[in-house]
GROMACS .gro file of C-alpha atoms in nm:
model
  252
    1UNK     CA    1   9.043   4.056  -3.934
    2UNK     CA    2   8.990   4.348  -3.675
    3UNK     CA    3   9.213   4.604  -3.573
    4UNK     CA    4   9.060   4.576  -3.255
    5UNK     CA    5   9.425   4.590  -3.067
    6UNK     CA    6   9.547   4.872  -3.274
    7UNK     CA    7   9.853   5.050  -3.101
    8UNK     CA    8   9.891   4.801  -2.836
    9UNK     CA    9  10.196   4.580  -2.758
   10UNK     CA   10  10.215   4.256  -2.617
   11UNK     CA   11  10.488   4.034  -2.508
   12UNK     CA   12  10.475   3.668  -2.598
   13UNK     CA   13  10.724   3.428  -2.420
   14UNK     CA   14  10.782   3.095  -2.638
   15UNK     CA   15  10.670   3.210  -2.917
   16UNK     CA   16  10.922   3.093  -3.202
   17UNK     CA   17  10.694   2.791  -3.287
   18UNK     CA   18  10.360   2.628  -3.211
   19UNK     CA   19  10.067   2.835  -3.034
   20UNK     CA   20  10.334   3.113  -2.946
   21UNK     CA   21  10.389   3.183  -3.283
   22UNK     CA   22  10.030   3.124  -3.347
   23UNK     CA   23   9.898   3.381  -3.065
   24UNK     CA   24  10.162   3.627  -3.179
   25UNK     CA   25  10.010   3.585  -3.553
   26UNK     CA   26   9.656   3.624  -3.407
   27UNK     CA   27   9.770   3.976  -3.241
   28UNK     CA   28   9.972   4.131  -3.517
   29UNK     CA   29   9.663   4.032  -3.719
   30UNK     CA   30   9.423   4.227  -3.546
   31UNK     CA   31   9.639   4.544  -3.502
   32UNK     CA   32   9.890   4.484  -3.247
   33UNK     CA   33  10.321   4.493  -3.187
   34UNK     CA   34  10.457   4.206  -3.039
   35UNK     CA   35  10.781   4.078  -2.909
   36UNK     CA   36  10.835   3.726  -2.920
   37UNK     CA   37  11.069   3.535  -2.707
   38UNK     CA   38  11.249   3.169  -2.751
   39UNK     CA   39  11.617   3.019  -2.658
   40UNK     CA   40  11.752   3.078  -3.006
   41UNK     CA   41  11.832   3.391  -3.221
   42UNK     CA   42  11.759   3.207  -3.507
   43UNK     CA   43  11.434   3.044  -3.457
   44UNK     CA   44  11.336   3.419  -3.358
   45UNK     CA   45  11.428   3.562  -3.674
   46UNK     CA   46  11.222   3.378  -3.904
   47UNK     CA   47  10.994   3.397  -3.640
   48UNK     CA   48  10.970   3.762  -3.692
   49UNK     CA   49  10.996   3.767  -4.040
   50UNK     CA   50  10.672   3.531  -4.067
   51UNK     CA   51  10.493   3.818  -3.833
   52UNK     CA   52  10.544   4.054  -4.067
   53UNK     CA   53  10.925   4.212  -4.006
   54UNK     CA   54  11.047   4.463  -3.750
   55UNK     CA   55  10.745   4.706  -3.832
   56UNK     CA   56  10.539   4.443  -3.634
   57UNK     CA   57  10.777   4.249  -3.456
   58UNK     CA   58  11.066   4.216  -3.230
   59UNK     CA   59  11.295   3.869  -3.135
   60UNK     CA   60  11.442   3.892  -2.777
   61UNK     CA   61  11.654   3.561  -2.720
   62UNK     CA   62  11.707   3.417  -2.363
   63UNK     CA   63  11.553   3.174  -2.150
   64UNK     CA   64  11.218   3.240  -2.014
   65UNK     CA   65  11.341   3.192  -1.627
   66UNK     CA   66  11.644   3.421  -1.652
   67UNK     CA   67  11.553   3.771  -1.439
   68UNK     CA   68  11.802   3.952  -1.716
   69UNK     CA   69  11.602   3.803  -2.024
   70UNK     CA   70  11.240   3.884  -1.866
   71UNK     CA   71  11.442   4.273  -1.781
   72UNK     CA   72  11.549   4.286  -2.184
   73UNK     CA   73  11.192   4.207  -2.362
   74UNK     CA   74  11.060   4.417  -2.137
   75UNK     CA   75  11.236   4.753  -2.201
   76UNK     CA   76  11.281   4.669  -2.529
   77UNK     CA   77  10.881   4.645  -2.574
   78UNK     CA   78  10.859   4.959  -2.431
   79UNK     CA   79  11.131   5.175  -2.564
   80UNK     CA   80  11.086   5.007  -2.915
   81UNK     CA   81  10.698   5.006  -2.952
   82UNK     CA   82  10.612   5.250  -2.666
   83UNK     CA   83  10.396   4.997  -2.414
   84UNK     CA   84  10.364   4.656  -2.272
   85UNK     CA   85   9.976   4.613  -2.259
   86UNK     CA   86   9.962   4.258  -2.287
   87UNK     CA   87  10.169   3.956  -2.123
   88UNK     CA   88  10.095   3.635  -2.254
   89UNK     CA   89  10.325   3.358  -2.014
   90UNK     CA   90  10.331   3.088  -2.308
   91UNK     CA   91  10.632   2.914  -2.214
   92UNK     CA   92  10.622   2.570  -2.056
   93UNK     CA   93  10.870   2.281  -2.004
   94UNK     CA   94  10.803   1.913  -1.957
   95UNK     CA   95  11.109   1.699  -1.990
   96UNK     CA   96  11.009   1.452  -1.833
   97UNK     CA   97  10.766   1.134  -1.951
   98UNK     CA   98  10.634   0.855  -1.729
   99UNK     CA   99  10.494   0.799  -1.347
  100UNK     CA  100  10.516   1.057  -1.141
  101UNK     CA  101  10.623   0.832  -0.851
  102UNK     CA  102  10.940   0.766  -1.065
  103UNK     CA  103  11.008   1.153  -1.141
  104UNK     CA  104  11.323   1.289  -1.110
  105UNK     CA  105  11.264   1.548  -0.849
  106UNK     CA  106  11.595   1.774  -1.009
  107UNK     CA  107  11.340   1.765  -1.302
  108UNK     CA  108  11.049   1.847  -1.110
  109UNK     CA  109  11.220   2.148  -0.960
  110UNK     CA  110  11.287   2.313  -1.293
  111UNK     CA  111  10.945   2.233  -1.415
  112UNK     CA  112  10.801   2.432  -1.121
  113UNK     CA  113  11.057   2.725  -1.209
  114UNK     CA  114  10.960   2.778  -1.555
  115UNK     CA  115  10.641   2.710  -1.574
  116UNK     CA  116  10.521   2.932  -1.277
  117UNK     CA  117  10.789   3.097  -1.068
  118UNK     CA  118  10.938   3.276  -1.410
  119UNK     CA  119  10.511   3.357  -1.536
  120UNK     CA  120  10.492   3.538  -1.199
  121UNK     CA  121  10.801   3.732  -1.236
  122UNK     CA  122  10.713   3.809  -1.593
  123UNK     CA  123  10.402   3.944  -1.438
  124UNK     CA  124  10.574   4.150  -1.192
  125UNK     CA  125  10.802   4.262  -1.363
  126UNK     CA  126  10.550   4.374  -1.653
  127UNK     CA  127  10.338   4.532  -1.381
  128UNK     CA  128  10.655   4.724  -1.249
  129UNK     CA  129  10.754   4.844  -1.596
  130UNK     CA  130  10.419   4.947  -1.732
  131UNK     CA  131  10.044   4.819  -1.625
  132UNK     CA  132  10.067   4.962  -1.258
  133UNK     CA  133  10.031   5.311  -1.452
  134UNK     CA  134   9.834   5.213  -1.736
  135UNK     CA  135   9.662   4.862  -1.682
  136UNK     CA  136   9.685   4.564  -1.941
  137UNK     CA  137   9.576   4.250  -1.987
  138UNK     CA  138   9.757   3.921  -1.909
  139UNK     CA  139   9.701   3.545  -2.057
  140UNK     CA  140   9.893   3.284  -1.894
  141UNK     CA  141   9.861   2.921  -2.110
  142UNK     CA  142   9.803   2.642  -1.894
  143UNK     CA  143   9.631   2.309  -1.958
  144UNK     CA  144   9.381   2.070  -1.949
  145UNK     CA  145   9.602   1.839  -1.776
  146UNK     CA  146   9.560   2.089  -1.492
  147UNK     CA  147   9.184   1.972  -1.412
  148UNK     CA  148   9.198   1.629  -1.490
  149UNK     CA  149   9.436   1.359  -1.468
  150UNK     CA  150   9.688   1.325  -1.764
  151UNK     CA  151   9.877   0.973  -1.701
  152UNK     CA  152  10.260   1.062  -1.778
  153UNK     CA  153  10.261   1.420  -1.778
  154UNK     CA  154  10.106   1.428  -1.453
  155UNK     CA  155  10.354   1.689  -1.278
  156UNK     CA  156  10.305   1.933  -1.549
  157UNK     CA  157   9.924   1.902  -1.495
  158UNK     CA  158  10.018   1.979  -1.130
  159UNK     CA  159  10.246   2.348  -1.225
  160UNK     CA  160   9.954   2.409  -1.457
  161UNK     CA  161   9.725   2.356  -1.173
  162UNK     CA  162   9.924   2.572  -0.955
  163UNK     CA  163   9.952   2.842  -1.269
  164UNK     CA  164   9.534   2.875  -1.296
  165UNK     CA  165   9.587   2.914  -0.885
  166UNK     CA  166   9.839   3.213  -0.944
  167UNK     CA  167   9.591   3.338  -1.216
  168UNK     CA  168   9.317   3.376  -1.015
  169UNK     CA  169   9.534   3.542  -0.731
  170UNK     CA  170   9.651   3.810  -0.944
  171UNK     CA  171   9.330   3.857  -1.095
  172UNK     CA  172   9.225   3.974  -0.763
  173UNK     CA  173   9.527   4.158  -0.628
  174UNK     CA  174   9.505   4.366  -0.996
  175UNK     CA  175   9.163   4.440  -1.038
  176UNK     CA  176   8.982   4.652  -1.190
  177UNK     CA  177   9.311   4.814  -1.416
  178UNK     CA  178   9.463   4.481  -1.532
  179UNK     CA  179   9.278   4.147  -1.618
  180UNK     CA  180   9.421   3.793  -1.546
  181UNK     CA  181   9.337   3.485  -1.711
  182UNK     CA  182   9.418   3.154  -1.852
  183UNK     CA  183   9.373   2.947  -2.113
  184UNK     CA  184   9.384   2.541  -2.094
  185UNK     CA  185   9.416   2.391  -2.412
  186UNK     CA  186   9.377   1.994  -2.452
  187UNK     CA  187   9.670   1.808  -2.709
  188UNK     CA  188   9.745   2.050  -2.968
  189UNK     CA  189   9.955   1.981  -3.261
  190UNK     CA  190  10.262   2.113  -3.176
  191UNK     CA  191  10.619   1.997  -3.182
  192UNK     CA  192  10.580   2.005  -2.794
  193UNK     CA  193  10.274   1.788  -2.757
  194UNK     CA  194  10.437   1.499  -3.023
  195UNK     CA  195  10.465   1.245  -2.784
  196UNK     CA  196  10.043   1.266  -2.716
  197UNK     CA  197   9.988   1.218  -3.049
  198UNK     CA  198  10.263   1.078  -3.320
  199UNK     CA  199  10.144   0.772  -3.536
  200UNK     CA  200   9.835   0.717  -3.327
  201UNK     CA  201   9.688   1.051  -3.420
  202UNK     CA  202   9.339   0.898  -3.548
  203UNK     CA  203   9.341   0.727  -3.251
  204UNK     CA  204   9.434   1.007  -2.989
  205UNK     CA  205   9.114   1.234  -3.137
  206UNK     CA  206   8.866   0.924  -3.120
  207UNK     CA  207   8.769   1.065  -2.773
  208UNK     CA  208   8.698   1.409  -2.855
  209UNK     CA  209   8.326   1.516  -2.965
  210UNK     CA  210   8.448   1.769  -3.262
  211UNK     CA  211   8.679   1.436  -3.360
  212UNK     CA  212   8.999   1.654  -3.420
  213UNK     CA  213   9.318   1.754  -3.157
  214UNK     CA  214   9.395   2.108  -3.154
  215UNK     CA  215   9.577   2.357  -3.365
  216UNK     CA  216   9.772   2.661  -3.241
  217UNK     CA  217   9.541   2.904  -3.408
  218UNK     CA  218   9.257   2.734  -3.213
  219UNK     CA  219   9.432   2.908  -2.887
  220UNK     CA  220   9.569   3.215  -3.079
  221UNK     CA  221   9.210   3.347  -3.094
  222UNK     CA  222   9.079   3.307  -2.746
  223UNK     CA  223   9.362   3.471  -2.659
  224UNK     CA  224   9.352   3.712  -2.833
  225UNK     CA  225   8.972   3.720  -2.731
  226UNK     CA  226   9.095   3.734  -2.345
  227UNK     CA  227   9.317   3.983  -2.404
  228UNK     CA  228   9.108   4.232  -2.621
  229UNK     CA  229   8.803   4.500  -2.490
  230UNK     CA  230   8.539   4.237  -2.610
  231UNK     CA  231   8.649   4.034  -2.264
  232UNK     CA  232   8.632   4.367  -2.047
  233UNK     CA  233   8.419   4.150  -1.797
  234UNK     CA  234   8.700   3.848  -1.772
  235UNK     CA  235   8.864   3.796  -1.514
  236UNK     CA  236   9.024   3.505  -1.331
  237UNK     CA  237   8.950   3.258  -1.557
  238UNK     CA  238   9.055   2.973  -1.662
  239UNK     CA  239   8.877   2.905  -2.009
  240UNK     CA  240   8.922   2.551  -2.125
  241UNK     CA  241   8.959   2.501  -2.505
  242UNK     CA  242   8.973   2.101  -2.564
  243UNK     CA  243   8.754   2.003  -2.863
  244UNK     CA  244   8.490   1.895  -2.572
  245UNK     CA  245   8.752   1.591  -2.459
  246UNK     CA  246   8.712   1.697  -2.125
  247UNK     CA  247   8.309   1.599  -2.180
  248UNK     CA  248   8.376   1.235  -2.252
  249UNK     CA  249   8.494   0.987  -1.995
  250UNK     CA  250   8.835   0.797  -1.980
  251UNK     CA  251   8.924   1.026  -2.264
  252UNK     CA  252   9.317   1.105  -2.231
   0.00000   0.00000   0.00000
């Protein structure tokens, strides 16, 4: 692995489990101090100790949309690691399954608040704190479901949608000094994405050309690839990384 990050610091929000944990693992691999965030202490501990321990990592516990929580990883990635380079906006929520015309719009509300009021305020806030000074680099995880239709989870397609949107915007309001991008993964094997796949999983990567659904490593390295110098010319992006399902029609 390189140490192409060496001596930079990232935050990653979400990132006790799943392609969090996996993105985190990617950057402490190739050189780089991360704080993770998730709801629970605990989750964040062995979270840490899988990174490597408190040499390489730091837990911060709160939810992703609380203003005091995004405040707390923040100075504590700077006063304990001495930077915030990178952002990556991991987090999501989707607790809802079915129709959109049958969504319960108390539901839909939050959805919209976590997934891209509280990415932008992480942003701000990370900009306030650090990059307007020194720059960075920021990777917000979005989702295939953003540019095509996703029957069921068709609302979080649309915050997604709305999250590339807010990518490209910042990209352009932060230019040259801090990049912007996104990356869209298709169903990845995550506790999260169960419900896509559980006891049908043969049958849920039929559609997809490399005949396999994702992994979280499979997004911790283009991350990591967005975030590091060899992406200097990225920008505004939303890089889709989907096995080539989005190639092949009525594919879900």
């Amino acid at each position: 692995m390189s140490s192409r990050l060496a001596g930079k610091t990232a935050i990653v929000t979400g990132a006790s489990r799943g392609i969090g944990l996996a993105v985190a693992q990617r950057l402490v691999d190739e050189g780089a101090r991360v704080v993770v965030t998730a709801r629970t202490k605990e989750t964040l501990a062995e979270a840490v100790a899988l990174l490597g321990g408190t040499d390489h990592a730091l837990g911060v516990a709160g939810k992703a949309d609380n203003p005091a929580h995004q405040d707390e990883a923040i100075q504590q990635a700077i006063s304990t690691f001495g930077s915030l380079d990178f952002l990556v906006n991991n987090t999501g929520i989707n607790p809802t399954y079915g129709p959109m015309v049958e969504l319960d719009l108390g539901a839909a509300r939050k959805v919209v608040e976590v997934n891209c009021i509280a990415a932008l305020s992480w942003v701000q806030k990370a900009y306030r704190a650090w990059m307007k000074e020194h720059g960075g680099a920021i990777v917000n995880v979005s989702s295939l479901s953003s540019i095509r239709a996703a029957p069921n989870v068709g609302f979080y397609g649309a915050t997604k949608a709305m999250l590339n949107s807010i990518t490209e915007l910042l990209a352009v309001e932060l230019g040259p000094n801090i990049r912007v991008n996104a990356v869209a993964p298709a169903v990845v094997k995550t506790r999260f994405a169960t419900a896509l796949y559980e006891g049908r999983e043969d049958e849920a990567s039929r559609a997809y050309p490399l005949k396999r659904l994702g992994l979280p490593d499979d997004i911790g390295s283009v991350a990591a690839f967005l975030l590091s110098p060899d992406s200097g010319w990225i920008t505004g992006q939303t890089v889709v990384v989907d096995g080539g399902v989005s190639l092949t029609a009525g594919a879900e």
